[in-house]
CSV table of C-alpha atoms and ligand atoms in Angstrom, one decimal:
chain,number,residue,atom,x,y,z
A,1,MET,CA,142.8,-46.0,-22.1
A,2,VAL,CA,141.1,-48.3,-24.5
A,3,GLY,CA,143.3,-47.5,-27.5
A,4,ASP,CA,145.2,-50.7,-27.9
A,5,THR,CA,143.7,-53.7,-29.5
A,6,LYS,CA,144.2,-55.9,-26.4
A,7,ASN,CA,142.1,-53.6,-24.2
A,8,ARG,CA,139.4,-53.5,-26.8
A,9,GLN,CA,139.4,-57.2,-27.2
A,10,LYS,CA,139.2,-57.7,-23.4
A,11,GLU,CA,136.3,-55.3,-23.1
A,12,ALA,CA,134.5,-56.8,-26.1
A,13,LYS,CA,134.8,-60.3,-24.5
A,14,GLU,CA,134.0,-59.4,-20.9
A,15,VAL,CA,131.2,-56.9,-21.5
A,16,PHE,CA,129.5,-58.1,-24.6
A,17,GLY,CA,130.6,-61.7,-25.0
A,18,GLY,CA,133.2,-61.1,-27.8
A,19,ASP,CA,131.2,-61.8,-31.0
A,20,GLU,CA,132.6,-59.4,-33.5
A,21,GLU,CA,129.2,-59.0,-35.2
A,22,HIS,CA,127.7,-57.6,-31.9
A,23,PRO,CA,126.7,-54.0,-32.6
A,24,ALA,CA,128.5,-52.7,-29.5
A,25,VAL,CA,131.7,-54.6,-30.4
A,26,LYS,CA,131.6,-53.1,-33.8
A,27,TYR,CA,131.2,-49.7,-32.2
A,28,LEU,CA,134.1,-50.4,-29.8
A,29,PHE,CA,136.4,-51.2,-32.7
A,30,ASN,CA,135.3,-48.8,-35.3
A,31,VAL,CA,133.9,-45.7,-33.6
A,32,ALA,CA,135.1,-45.5,-29.9
A,33,LYS,CA,138.0,-43.1,-29.5
A,34,GLU,CA,141.2,-43.7,-27.6
A,35,PHE,CA,140.5,-42.7,-24.0
A,36,TYR,CA,138.0,-43.3,-21.3
A,37,VAL,CA,137.5,-40.8,-18.5
A,38,GLY,CA,136.8,-42.0,-15.0
A,39,GLY,CA,136.4,-40.6,-11.5
A,40,LYS,CA,133.9,-38.7,-9.4
A,41,VAL,CA,131.3,-37.0,-11.5
A,42,GLU,CA,130.5,-33.4,-10.8
A,43,ALA,CA,127.5,-31.8,-12.5
A,44,VAL,CA,128.2,-28.6,-14.2
A,45,ASN,CA,124.9,-27.9,-15.9
A,46,LYS,CA,121.6,-29.6,-15.6
A,47,LEU,CA,120.9,-31.6,-18.7
A,48,ASN,CA,118.1,-29.9,-20.7
A,49,HIS,CA,115.4,-31.8,-22.5
A,50,TYR,CA,112.8,-30.2,-24.6
A,51,ASP,CA,110.4,-33.1,-25.2
A,52,TYR,CA,108.1,-34.7,-22.6
A,53,VAL,CA,109.7,-32.7,-19.8
A,54,GLU,CA,107.0,-33.5,-17.3
A,55,LEU,CA,107.7,-37.2,-17.7
A,56,ARG,CA,111.4,-37.0,-17.0
A,57,TYR,CA,112.6,-37.5,-13.4
A,58,THR,CA,116.1,-37.6,-12.0
A,59,PRO,CA,116.7,-40.6,-9.7
A,60,ALA,CA,116.2,-38.3,-6.6
A,61,GLU,CA,113.1,-36.8,-8.1
A,62,LEU,CA,111.6,-40.2,-8.7
A,63,ARG,CA,112.4,-41.4,-5.2
A,64,THR,CA,110.8,-38.3,-3.8
A,65,HIS,CA,107.8,-38.9,-6.0
A,66,PHE,CA,107.4,-42.5,-4.7
A,67,ASP,CA,107.6,-41.1,-1.1
A,68,LYS,CA,104.9,-38.6,-1.8
A,69,LEU,CA,102.7,-41.3,-3.2
A,70,GLY,CA,103.5,-43.5,-0.2
A,71,TRP,CA,104.8,-46.3,-2.4
A,72,SER,CA,107.4,-48.6,-0.7
A,73,ARG,CA,107.4,-51.5,-3.1
A,74,VAL,CA,107.7,-50.7,-6.8
A,75,VAL,CA,108.2,-53.0,-9.8
A,76,ALA,CA,110.1,-51.3,-12.7
A,77,PHE,CA,109.4,-52.3,-16.2
A,78,GLN,CA,112.1,-51.5,-18.8
A,79,THR,CA,111.1,-51.3,-22.5
A,80,ARG,CA,112.2,-50.1,-25.9
A,81,ASN,CA,109.0,-51.1,-27.6
A,82,PRO,CA,105.4,-50.0,-27.7
A,83,MET,CA,103.2,-51.6,-25.0
A,84,HIS,CA,100.1,-53.5,-25.7
A,85,ARG,CA,97.5,-55.5,-23.7
A,86,ALA,CA,100.0,-58.3,-22.9
A,87,HIS,CA,102.5,-55.9,-21.3
A,88,ARG,CA,99.8,-54.3,-19.3
A,89,GLU,CA,98.7,-57.7,-18.0
A,90,LEU,CA,102.2,-58.9,-17.2
A,91,THR,CA,103.1,-55.7,-15.3
A,92,VAL,CA,99.8,-55.8,-13.3
A,93,ARG,CA,100.4,-59.5,-12.5
A,94,ALA,CA,104.0,-58.7,-11.4
A,95,ALA,CA,102.6,-55.9,-9.1
A,96,ARG,CA,99.8,-58.1,-7.7
A,97,ALA,CA,102.1,-60.9,-6.8
A,98,ARG,CA,104.5,-58.6,-4.9
A,99,GLN,CA,101.8,-56.2,-3.5
A,100,ALA,CA,103.6,-53.5,-5.3
A,101,ASN,CA,103.1,-50.5,-7.7
A,102,VAL,CA,104.4,-50.2,-11.2
A,103,LEU,CA,107.0,-47.9,-12.7
A,104,ILE,CA,106.9,-48.0,-16.5
A,105,HIS,CA,110.4,-46.9,-17.3
A,106,PRO,CA,111.1,-46.9,-21.0
A,107,VAL,CA,114.4,-46.1,-22.5
A,108,VAL,CA,114.2,-43.0,-24.7
A,109,GLY,CA,117.9,-42.7,-25.8
A,110,LEU,CA,119.5,-44.7,-28.6
A,111,THR,CA,117.9,-48.2,-28.9
A,112,LYS,CA,118.1,-50.8,-31.6
A,113,PRO,CA,118.1,-49.7,-35.2
A,114,GLY,CA,114.6,-50.3,-36.6
A,115,ASP,CA,112.9,-49.6,-33.3
A,116,ILE,CA,109.9,-47.3,-33.2
A,117,ASP,CA,111.0,-43.8,-32.4
A,118,HIS,CA,110.6,-42.6,-28.8
A,119,PHE,CA,108.2,-39.8,-29.7
A,120,THR,CA,105.7,-42.3,-30.9
A,121,ARG,CA,106.4,-44.7,-28.0
A,122,VAL,CA,105.9,-42.1,-25.4
A,123,ARG,CA,102.5,-41.2,-26.9
A,124,VAL,CA,101.7,-44.9,-26.8
A,125,TYR,CA,102.6,-45.2,-23.1
A,126,THR,CA,100.7,-42.1,-22.2
A,127,ALA,CA,97.6,-43.5,-24.1
A,128,LEU,CA,98.0,-46.9,-22.2
A,129,LEU,CA,98.4,-45.4,-18.7
A,130,PRO,CA,94.7,-44.9,-18.0
A,131,ARG,CA,94.2,-48.6,-18.6
A,132,TYR,CA,95.9,-49.4,-15.3
A,133,PRO,CA,93.8,-49.4,-12.1
A,134,ASN,CA,93.8,-45.8,-10.8
A,135,GLY,CA,96.9,-45.0,-9.0
A,136,MET,CA,98.7,-48.2,-9.7
A,137,ALA,CA,101.3,-47.1,-12.3
A,138,VAL,CA,103.6,-44.1,-13.0
A,139,LEU,CA,105.4,-43.4,-16.3
A,140,GLY,CA,108.9,-42.0,-16.2
A,141,LEU,CA,111.4,-41.7,-19.1
A,142,LEU,CA,115.0,-42.9,-18.9
A,143,PRO,CA,117.4,-41.1,-21.2
A,144,LEU,CA,119.8,-44.0,-21.7
A,145,ALA,CA,121.6,-45.4,-24.8
A,146,MET,CA,121.2,-49.1,-25.0
A,147,ARG,CA,124.3,-51.2,-25.9
A,148,MET,CA,122.3,-54.4,-26.3
A,149,GLY,CA,124.7,-56.0,-23.9
A,150,GLY,CA,122.4,-58.8,-22.6
A,151,PRO,CA,123.3,-60.1,-19.1
A,152,ARG,CA,125.8,-57.3,-18.3
A,153,GLU,CA,123.3,-54.7,-19.5
A,154,ALA,CA,120.6,-56.3,-17.4
A,155,ILE,CA,122.7,-55.9,-14.3
A,156,TRP,CA,123.4,-52.3,-15.2
A,157,HIS,CA,119.7,-51.7,-15.9
A,158,ALA,CA,118.9,-53.2,-12.4
A,159,ILE,CA,121.4,-50.8,-10.7
A,160,ILE,CA,119.8,-47.8,-12.5
A,161,ARG,CA,116.3,-48.9,-11.4
A,162,LYS,CA,117.5,-49.3,-7.9
A,163,ASN,CA,118.9,-45.8,-8.0
A,164,HIS,CA,115.5,-44.6,-9.2
A,165,GLY,CA,113.9,-46.0,-6.0
A,166,THR,CA,112.3,-49.2,-7.2
A,167,THR,CA,112.5,-52.5,-5.3
A,168,HIS,CA,111.8,-54.9,-8.1
A,169,PHE,CA,112.9,-55.1,-11.7
A,170,ILE,CA,111.3,-57.1,-14.5
A,171,VAL,CA,113.9,-58.9,-16.6
A,172,GLY,CA,112.7,-60.4,-19.8
A,173,ARG,CA,113.7,-63.4,-21.9
A,174,ASP,CA,116.8,-62.3,-23.8
A,175,HIS,CA,116.8,-58.9,-22.0
A,176,ALA,CA,118.7,-56.3,-24.0
A,177,GLY,CA,119.9,-58.9,-26.5
A,178,PRO,CA,120.6,-58.0,-30.1
A,179,GLY,CA,119.0,-61.2,-31.4
A,180,LYS,CA,121.1,-63.4,-33.7
A,181,ASN,CA,124.3,-63.0,-35.6
A,182,SER,CA,124.6,-63.6,-39.4
A,183,LYS,CA,125.0,-67.3,-38.8
A,184,GLY,CA,121.7,-67.4,-37.0
A,185,VAL,CA,123.3,-68.0,-33.6
A,186,ASP,CA,121.9,-66.1,-30.6
A,187,PHE,CA,124.4,-63.6,-29.0
A,188,TYR,CA,123.1,-64.7,-25.6
A,189,GLY,CA,121.2,-67.5,-24.1
A,190,PRO,CA,117.5,-66.7,-23.4
A,191,TYR,CA,117.9,-66.8,-19.7
A,192,ASP,CA,121.5,-65.4,-19.3
A,193,ALA,CA,120.2,-62.0,-18.3
A,194,GLN,CA,117.7,-63.3,-15.7
A,195,ASN,CA,120.3,-65.6,-14.2
A,196,ALA,CA,123.0,-62.8,-14.1
A,197,VAL,CA,120.7,-60.4,-12.2
A,198,GLU,CA,119.5,-63.2,-9.9
A,199,LYS,CA,123.1,-64.2,-9.1
A,200,TYR,CA,123.9,-60.7,-7.9
A,201,ARG,CA,120.5,-60.1,-6.3
A,202,ASP,CA,121.8,-59.5,-2.8
A,203,GLU,CA,124.6,-57.3,-3.8
A,204,LEU,CA,122.4,-55.3,-6.2
A,205,GLY,CA,119.7,-54.8,-3.5
A,206,ILE,CA,116.9,-55.2,-6.1
A,207,GLU,CA,114.8,-58.2,-6.7
A,208,VAL,CA,114.4,-59.7,-10.2
A,209,VAL,CA,110.9,-60.4,-11.4
A,210,PRO,CA,111.1,-62.8,-14.4
A,211,PHE,CA,109.1,-61.5,-17.3
A,212,GLN,CA,106.2,-63.9,-18.0
A,213,GLN,CA,105.5,-64.4,-21.7
A,214,MET,CA,101.8,-63.7,-21.9
A,215,THR,CA,99.4,-65.2,-24.5
A,216,TYR,CA,95.8,-64.5,-25.4
A,217,LEU,CA,93.1,-67.2,-24.9
A,218,PRO,CA,90.3,-66.3,-27.3
A,219,ASP,CA,87.8,-68.8,-25.8
A,220,THR,CA,87.9,-67.1,-22.4
A,221,ASP,CA,89.0,-63.7,-23.6
A,222,GLU,CA,91.9,-63.4,-21.2
A,223,TYR,CA,95.7,-63.2,-21.1
A,224,ARG,CA,97.7,-65.9,-19.3
A,225,PRO,CA,101.4,-66.7,-18.9
A,226,LYS,CA,102.3,-69.0,-21.8
A,227,ASP,CA,103.8,-71.7,-19.5
A,228,GLU,CA,100.6,-72.0,-17.6
A,229,VAL,CA,98.4,-72.7,-20.6
A,230,GLN,CA,97.3,-76.4,-20.8
A,231,ALA,CA,98.0,-78.3,-24.1
A,232,GLY,CA,95.2,-78.1,-26.5
A,233,ILE,CA,93.9,-74.7,-25.4
A,234,LYS,CA,93.7,-72.2,-28.3
A,235,THR,CA,96.0,-69.2,-28.0
A,236,LEU,CA,96.7,-66.1,-30.2
A,237,ASP,CA,99.8,-63.9,-30.6
A,238,ILE,CA,101.0,-61.3,-33.0
A,239,SER,CA,104.8,-61.0,-33.4
A,240,GLY,CA,106.6,-57.6,-33.5
A,241,THR,CA,107.4,-58.3,-37.2
A,242,GLU,CA,103.8,-59.1,-38.0
A,243,LEU,CA,102.6,-56.0,-36.2
A,244,ARG,CA,105.0,-53.8,-38.1
A,245,ARG,CA,103.8,-55.4,-41.4
A,246,ARG,CA,100.2,-54.6,-40.5
A,247,LEU,CA,101.1,-51.0,-39.6
A,248,ARG,CA,102.8,-50.7,-42.9
A,249,THR,CA,100.0,-52.1,-45.0
A,250,GLY,CA,97.1,-50.7,-42.9
A,251,GLY,CA,96.2,-54.3,-41.9
A,252,GLU,CA,93.8,-55.0,-39.1
A,253,ILE,CA,95.1,-54.9,-35.5
A,254,PRO,CA,92.5,-56.6,-33.3
A,255,GLU,CA,91.3,-55.3,-29.9
A,256,TRP,CA,92.4,-58.4,-28.1
A,257,PHE,CA,96.0,-57.5,-29.0
A,258,SER,CA,96.0,-53.8,-28.3
A,259,TYR,CA,93.8,-50.9,-27.2
A,260,PRO,CA,92.2,-48.7,-29.9
A,261,GLU,CA,93.8,-45.6,-28.5
A,262,VAL,CA,97.3,-47.2,-28.7
A,263,VAL,CA,96.7,-48.4,-32.2
A,264,SER,CA,95.5,-45.0,-33.3
A,265,VAL,CA,98.8,-43.5,-32.0
A,266,LEU,CA,100.8,-46.1,-33.9
A,267,ARG,CA,98.8,-45.5,-37.1
A,268,GLU,CA,99.5,-41.8,-37.0
A,269,SER,CA,103.2,-42.6,-37.2
A,270,HIS,CA,103.0,-45.4,-39.8
A,271,LYS,CA,101.5,-43.9,-42.9
A,272,PRO,CA,100.2,-46.5,-45.4
A,273,ARG,CA,102.2,-46.9,-48.6
A,274,PHE,CA,99.9,-44.6,-50.6
A,275,LYS,CA,100.7,-41.7,-48.3
A,276,GLN,CA,104.5,-42.3,-48.0
A,277,GLY,CA,107.0,-40.2,-49.9
A,278,PHE,CA,109.3,-41.6,-52.6
A,279,THR,CA,112.0,-40.5,-55.1
A,280,VAL,CA,112.3,-41.4,-58.7
A,281,PHE,CA,115.9,-40.7,-59.7
A,282,LEU,CA,116.5,-40.5,-63.5
A,283,THR,CA,120.1,-40.8,-64.7
A,284,GLY,CA,121.5,-40.5,-68.2
A,285,TYR,CA,123.3,-38.4,-70.7
A,286,THR,CA,122.5,-34.8,-71.5
A,287,ASN,CA,119.6,-34.7,-74.0
A,288,SER,CA,118.8,-38.4,-73.3
A,289,GLY,CA,115.1,-37.4,-72.8
A,290,LYS,CA,115.4,-37.5,-68.9
A,291,ASP,CA,114.1,-33.9,-68.5
A,292,ALA,CA,111.1,-34.5,-70.8
A,293,ILE,CA,110.3,-37.7,-68.9
A,294,ALA,CA,110.7,-35.9,-65.6
A,295,ARG,CA,108.3,-33.1,-66.6
A,296,ALA,CA,105.7,-35.5,-68.0
A,297,LEU,CA,105.9,-37.7,-64.8
A,298,GLN,CA,105.5,-34.5,-62.7
A,299,VAL,CA,102.2,-33.6,-64.4
A,300,THR,CA,101.0,-37.2,-64.3
A,301,LEU,CA,101.5,-37.4,-60.6
A,302,ASN,CA,100.0,-33.9,-60.1
A,303,GLN,CA,96.9,-35.1,-61.9
A,304,GLN,CA,96.7,-38.1,-59.6
A,305,GLY,CA,96.9,-35.8,-56.6
A,306,GLY,CA,97.4,-36.6,-52.9
A,307,ARG,CA,101.1,-35.7,-52.7
A,308,SER,CA,103.1,-32.6,-53.4
A,309,VAL,CA,105.4,-33.3,-56.3
A,310,SER,CA,108.9,-31.8,-56.5
A,311,LEU,CA,111.0,-31.7,-59.6
A,312,LEU,CA,114.8,-31.4,-59.3
A,313,LEU,CA,116.2,-31.0,-62.8
A,314,GLY,CA,120.0,-31.1,-63.3
A,315,GLU,CA,119.9,-27.6,-64.7
A,316,THR,CA,117.7,-26.1,-61.9
A,317,VAL,CA,119.9,-27.7,-59.1
A,318,ARG,CA,123.0,-26.4,-60.8
A,319,ALA,CA,121.6,-22.8,-60.8
A,320,GLU,CA,119.9,-22.8,-57.4
A,321,LEU,CA,122.1,-25.1,-55.2
A,322,SER,CA,125.4,-25.8,-56.9
A,323,SER,CA,126.3,-22.7,-58.8
A,324,GLU,CA,129.8,-22.7,-57.4
A,325,LEU,CA,130.5,-26.3,-58.4
A,326,GLY,CA,132.2,-27.4,-61.6
A,327,PHE,CA,132.2,-30.8,-63.3
A,328,SER,CA,135.2,-32.6,-61.7
A,329,ARG,CA,134.4,-36.0,-60.2
A,330,GLU,CA,134.4,-34.5,-56.7
A,331,ASP,CA,132.1,-31.6,-57.7
A,332,ARG,CA,129.7,-33.9,-59.5
A,333,HIS,CA,129.6,-36.2,-56.4
A,334,ARG,CA,128.9,-33.2,-54.2
A,335,ASN,CA,126.2,-32.0,-56.5
A,336,ILE,CA,124.4,-35.4,-56.4
A,337,GLN,CA,124.7,-35.5,-52.6
A,338,ARG,CA,123.0,-32.1,-52.4
A,339,ILE,CA,120.2,-33.5,-54.5
A,340,ALA,CA,120.0,-36.6,-52.3
A,341,PHE,CA,119.8,-34.4,-49.1
A,342,VAL,CA,117.0,-32.4,-50.5
A,343,ALA,CA,115.2,-35.4,-51.9
A,344,ALA,CA,115.6,-37.3,-48.6
A,345,GLU,CA,114.0,-34.4,-46.6
A,346,LEU,CA,111.1,-34.1,-49.1
A,347,THR,CA,110.6,-37.9,-49.2
A,348,ARG,CA,110.5,-37.9,-45.4
A,349,ALA,CA,107.8,-35.3,-45.5
A,350,GLY,CA,105.7,-37.4,-47.8
A,351,ALA,CA,106.4,-35.8,-51.2
A,352,ALA,CA,106.9,-37.4,-54.6
A,353,VAL,CA,110.4,-36.3,-55.8
A,354,ILE,CA,111.6,-36.5,-59.3
A,355,ALA,CA,115.3,-35.9,-59.7
A,356,ALA,CA,117.0,-35.8,-63.2
A,357,PRO,CA,120.8,-35.1,-63.1
A,358,ILE,CA,123.3,-36.8,-65.3
A,359,ALA,CA,124.7,-38.6,-62.2
A,360,PRO,CA,127.4,-40.4,-64.1
A,361,PHE,CA,129.1,-42.2,-61.2
A,362,GLU,CA,127.8,-45.3,-59.6
A,363,HIS,CA,129.3,-44.4,-56.2
A,364,SER,CA,127.3,-41.1,-56.1
A,365,ARG,CA,124.1,-42.8,-57.2
A,366,GLN,CA,124.6,-45.5,-54.5
A,367,THR,CA,125.2,-43.0,-51.8
A,368,ALA,CA,122.1,-41.1,-52.9
A,369,ARG,CA,120.1,-44.3,-52.7
A,370,ASP,CA,121.4,-45.0,-49.2
A,371,THR,CA,120.5,-41.4,-48.0
A,372,ILE,CA,117.1,-41.3,-49.5
A,373,SER,CA,115.9,-44.8,-48.8
A,374,GLN,CA,116.2,-44.2,-45.0
A,375,TYR,CA,113.0,-42.2,-45.4
A,376,GLY,CA,111.1,-43.7,-48.3
A,377,SER,CA,111.3,-45.7,-51.5
A,378,PHE,CA,114.0,-44.9,-54.0
A,379,TYR,CA,113.8,-45.9,-57.7
A,380,LEU,CA,116.7,-45.5,-60.1
A,381,VAL,CA,115.6,-45.1,-63.7
A,382,HIS,CA,118.4,-45.4,-66.2
A,383,VAL,CA,117.5,-43.3,-69.3
A,384,ALA,CA,119.7,-45.4,-71.5
A,385,THR,CA,119.3,-43.5,-74.8
A,386,PRO,CA,122.4,-44.2,-76.9
A,387,LEU,CA,124.9,-41.4,-76.9
A,388,ALA,CA,124.8,-41.1,-80.7
A,389,TYR,CA,121.1,-40.3,-80.6
A,390,CYS,CA,121.5,-37.8,-77.7
A,391,GLU,CA,124.1,-36.0,-79.7
A,392,ALA,CA,122.3,-36.2,-83.1
A,393,THR,CA,119.1,-34.7,-81.7
A,394,ASP,CA,120.8,-32.0,-79.6
A,395,LYS,CA,119.2,-28.7,-80.7
A,396,ARG,CA,121.1,-26.7,-78.1
A,397,GLY,CA,124.4,-27.7,-79.7
A,398,VAL,CA,126.2,-28.4,-76.4
A,399,TYR,CA,127.7,-31.7,-77.7
A,400,ALA,CA,129.0,-29.8,-80.8
A,401,ARG,CA,130.6,-27.3,-78.4
A,402,ALA,CA,132.1,-30.1,-76.4
A,403,ARG,CA,133.4,-31.8,-79.5
A,404,ARG,CA,135.1,-28.5,-80.5
A,405,GLY,CA,136.7,-28.4,-77.1
A,406,GLU,CA,134.8,-25.4,-75.9
A,407,ILE,CA,133.4,-27.4,-73.0
A,408,LYS,CA,135.9,-29.6,-71.2
A,409,GLY,CA,135.2,-32.8,-69.4
A,410,PHE,CA,131.8,-33.3,-71.0
A,411,THR,CA,129.9,-36.5,-70.1
A,412,GLY,CA,130.0,-38.9,-73.1
A,413,VAL,CA,132.5,-36.8,-75.0
A,414,ASP,CA,135.6,-36.6,-72.8
A,415,ASP,CA,134.3,-37.7,-69.4
A,416,PRO,CA,132.9,-41.2,-68.5
A,417,TYR,CA,129.4,-42.3,-67.8
A,418,GLU,CA,129.3,-45.5,-65.6
A,419,VAL,CA,126.3,-47.6,-66.7
A,420,PRO,CA,124.1,-48.4,-63.5
A,421,PRO,CA,124.5,-52.1,-62.9
A,422,LYS,CA,121.2,-52.4,-60.9
A,423,ALA,CA,118.7,-49.8,-62.2
A,424,ASP,CA,115.1,-50.4,-61.1
A,425,LEU,CA,114.0,-49.6,-64.7
A,426,VAL,CA,115.9,-49.1,-67.9
A,427,VAL,CA,114.3,-47.0,-70.7
A,428,ASP,CA,115.4,-45.7,-74.1
A,429,PHE,CA,114.1,-42.5,-75.5
A,430,GLU,CA,115.1,-43.5,-79.1
A,431,GLN,CA,112.9,-46.6,-78.9
A,432,GLN,CA,110.1,-45.5,-76.6
A,433,SER,CA,107.8,-42.4,-76.4
A,434,VAL,CA,107.7,-40.2,-73.3
A,435,ARG,CA,104.1,-41.3,-72.7
A,436,ASN,CA,105.2,-45.0,-72.8
A,437,ILE,CA,108.1,-44.4,-70.4
A,438,VAL,CA,106.0,-42.5,-67.9
A,439,HIS,CA,103.5,-45.3,-68.0
A,440,GLN,CA,106.2,-47.8,-67.1
A,441,ILE,CA,107.3,-45.7,-64.1
A,442,VAL,CA,103.6,-45.3,-63.0
A,443,LEU,CA,103.2,-49.1,-63.2
A,444,LEU,CA,106.3,-49.6,-61.1
A,445,LEU,CA,105.1,-47.1,-58.4
A,446,GLU,CA,101.6,-48.8,-58.6
A,447,SER,CA,103.1,-52.3,-58.1
A,448,GLU,CA,104.7,-51.0,-54.9
A,449,GLY,CA,101.4,-49.8,-53.5
A,450,LEU,CA,102.5,-46.1,-53.7
A,451,LEU,CA,99.6,-45.1,-55.9
A,452,ASP,CA,96.9,-47.3,-54.5
A,453,ARG,CA,94.3,-44.7,-53.5
A,454,PHE,CA,94.1,-41.3,-52.1
B,1,PPS,N1,131.5,-30.8,-68.4
B,1,PPS,C1,130.2,-31.0,-68.4
B,1,PPS,N2,129.7,-32.3,-68.3
B,1,PPS,C2,128.4,-32.5,-68.3
B,1,PPS,N3,127.4,-31.5,-68.3
B,1,PPS,C3,127.9,-30.2,-68.4
B,1,PPS,C4,129.2,-29.9,-68.4
B,1,PPS,N4,129.4,-28.6,-68.4
B,1,PPS,C5,128.1,-28.1,-68.4
B,1,PPS,N5,127.2,-29.1,-68.4
B,1,PPS,C6,125.7,-28.9,-68.4
B,1,PPS,O1,125.3,-29.1,-67.0
B,1,PPS,C7,124.2,-30.0,-67.0
B,1,PPS,C8,124.6,-31.2,-66.2
B,1,PPS,O2,124.6,-31.0,-64.9
B,1,PPS,P1,124.3,-32.2,-63.8
B,1,PPS,O3,124.3,-31.5,-62.6
B,1,PPS,O4,123.1,-33.0,-64.3
B,1,PPS,O5,125.6,-33.1,-63.9
B,1,PPS,S1,126.2,-34.1,-62.8
B,1,PPS,O6,125.1,-35.0,-62.4
B,1,PPS,O7,126.6,-33.3,-61.6
B,1,PPS,O8,127.3,-34.8,-63.4
B,1,PPS,C9,123.9,-30.5,-68.4
B,1,PPS,O9,122.6,-30.1,-68.8
B,1,PPS,P2,121.4,-31.1,-68.7
B,1,PPS,O10,121.8,-32.5,-68.9
B,1,PPS,O11,120.5,-30.6,-69.7
B,1,PPS,O12,120.8,-30.9,-67.3
B,1,PPS,C10,125.0,-29.9,-69.3
B,1,PPS,O13,124.5,-29.2,-70.4
């Protein structure tokens, strides 16, 4: 049982090092349930996967596969990232030094938030494989959820690789480490993982191969281990962060860094800004002008072309998605979350979404922002037209009906509107024309690179 705090604290300390900011420690205290189940495992049903089935091997299948290939010495390479030329070089070097073959054994379960999804990565590994000398390497996928547990995780990874029939295991600098905590302190020392696996090497029955940090030497057009490069020799590297930036902006990725076929797979999954979806979320009182602005923005974006444009007016959503909901705080929140769900899905698919509900509550707007911005940019535009103006120009007479008490809990009359403290743009229909407001929104989108070119 893990339920009591003492057990959890012990596990947090012994397994992950105890830092309460560690993602697995947070999981342990906030998500893990009360009981663990232990004992002999009996398979009931075979686990079914529907993606990359031909690249998935059970430990027994992989051992048989190595037997069939006549491989007796195999170096396993664990990764949760795309592989480039440096990785190809380091794995080939590891194999050469041990007269072994290579198993590329990427984790395709849960990895670190922000990692490139496994669908893209597997396409990358498949594209890279022909770059190995014929018959040197095999690719197999490992359905494992990483805990980012550093040294303890490295030992666990080594046992898993041994069970899959490999004799050597490459352990990297800060292997399975989650980086730094909020104070900038590393969760683990850079060599803790290598030392831990080395320490239990005999018991584990698998040999550690330290990961050699490779660097590119432009003058001789070759990769070499960083620690073997003499002082004064020019080297080139591109960090993971820099690579992600170039993918986002469409920046150049040179051939010395990666293979064109690998880059083209990565580019397919990283659309440039001008092809990414986004949501413009207008909030304000009834008759504040938000619907007119939303419609004008819709035609402006349609004229620009390149994306499909979806309009989610308050009225339409109420009729099509939320017809059973009323105007209580809970129902309004639910209504906004439905809008957020639809907008998030459309944004993910690359559309431009314009939503225009009243959305009077900050909590609902913030939740919508969180939901949508996982998939694309989100802009909150507060249509801050004064209530008196909205009411005075209301030709439909809804405010008059609310004032007479015929509509209860009407926003601005007898129900609150919380002013957004952090809108991306604040506009006022009393002071500005629709054309002018739409132009401001277009300028905002343009400044973010979303309208660059189609
Ligand atoms: N009690 C009450 N309060 C506010 N609004 C009311 C109410 N009852 C009906 N209506 C009409 O419904 C429209 C507002 O719906 P929304 O979905 O935008 O509101 S919310 O965001 O869920 O709060 C809104 O129309 P538009 O603002 O034109 O979309 C109102 O005319």
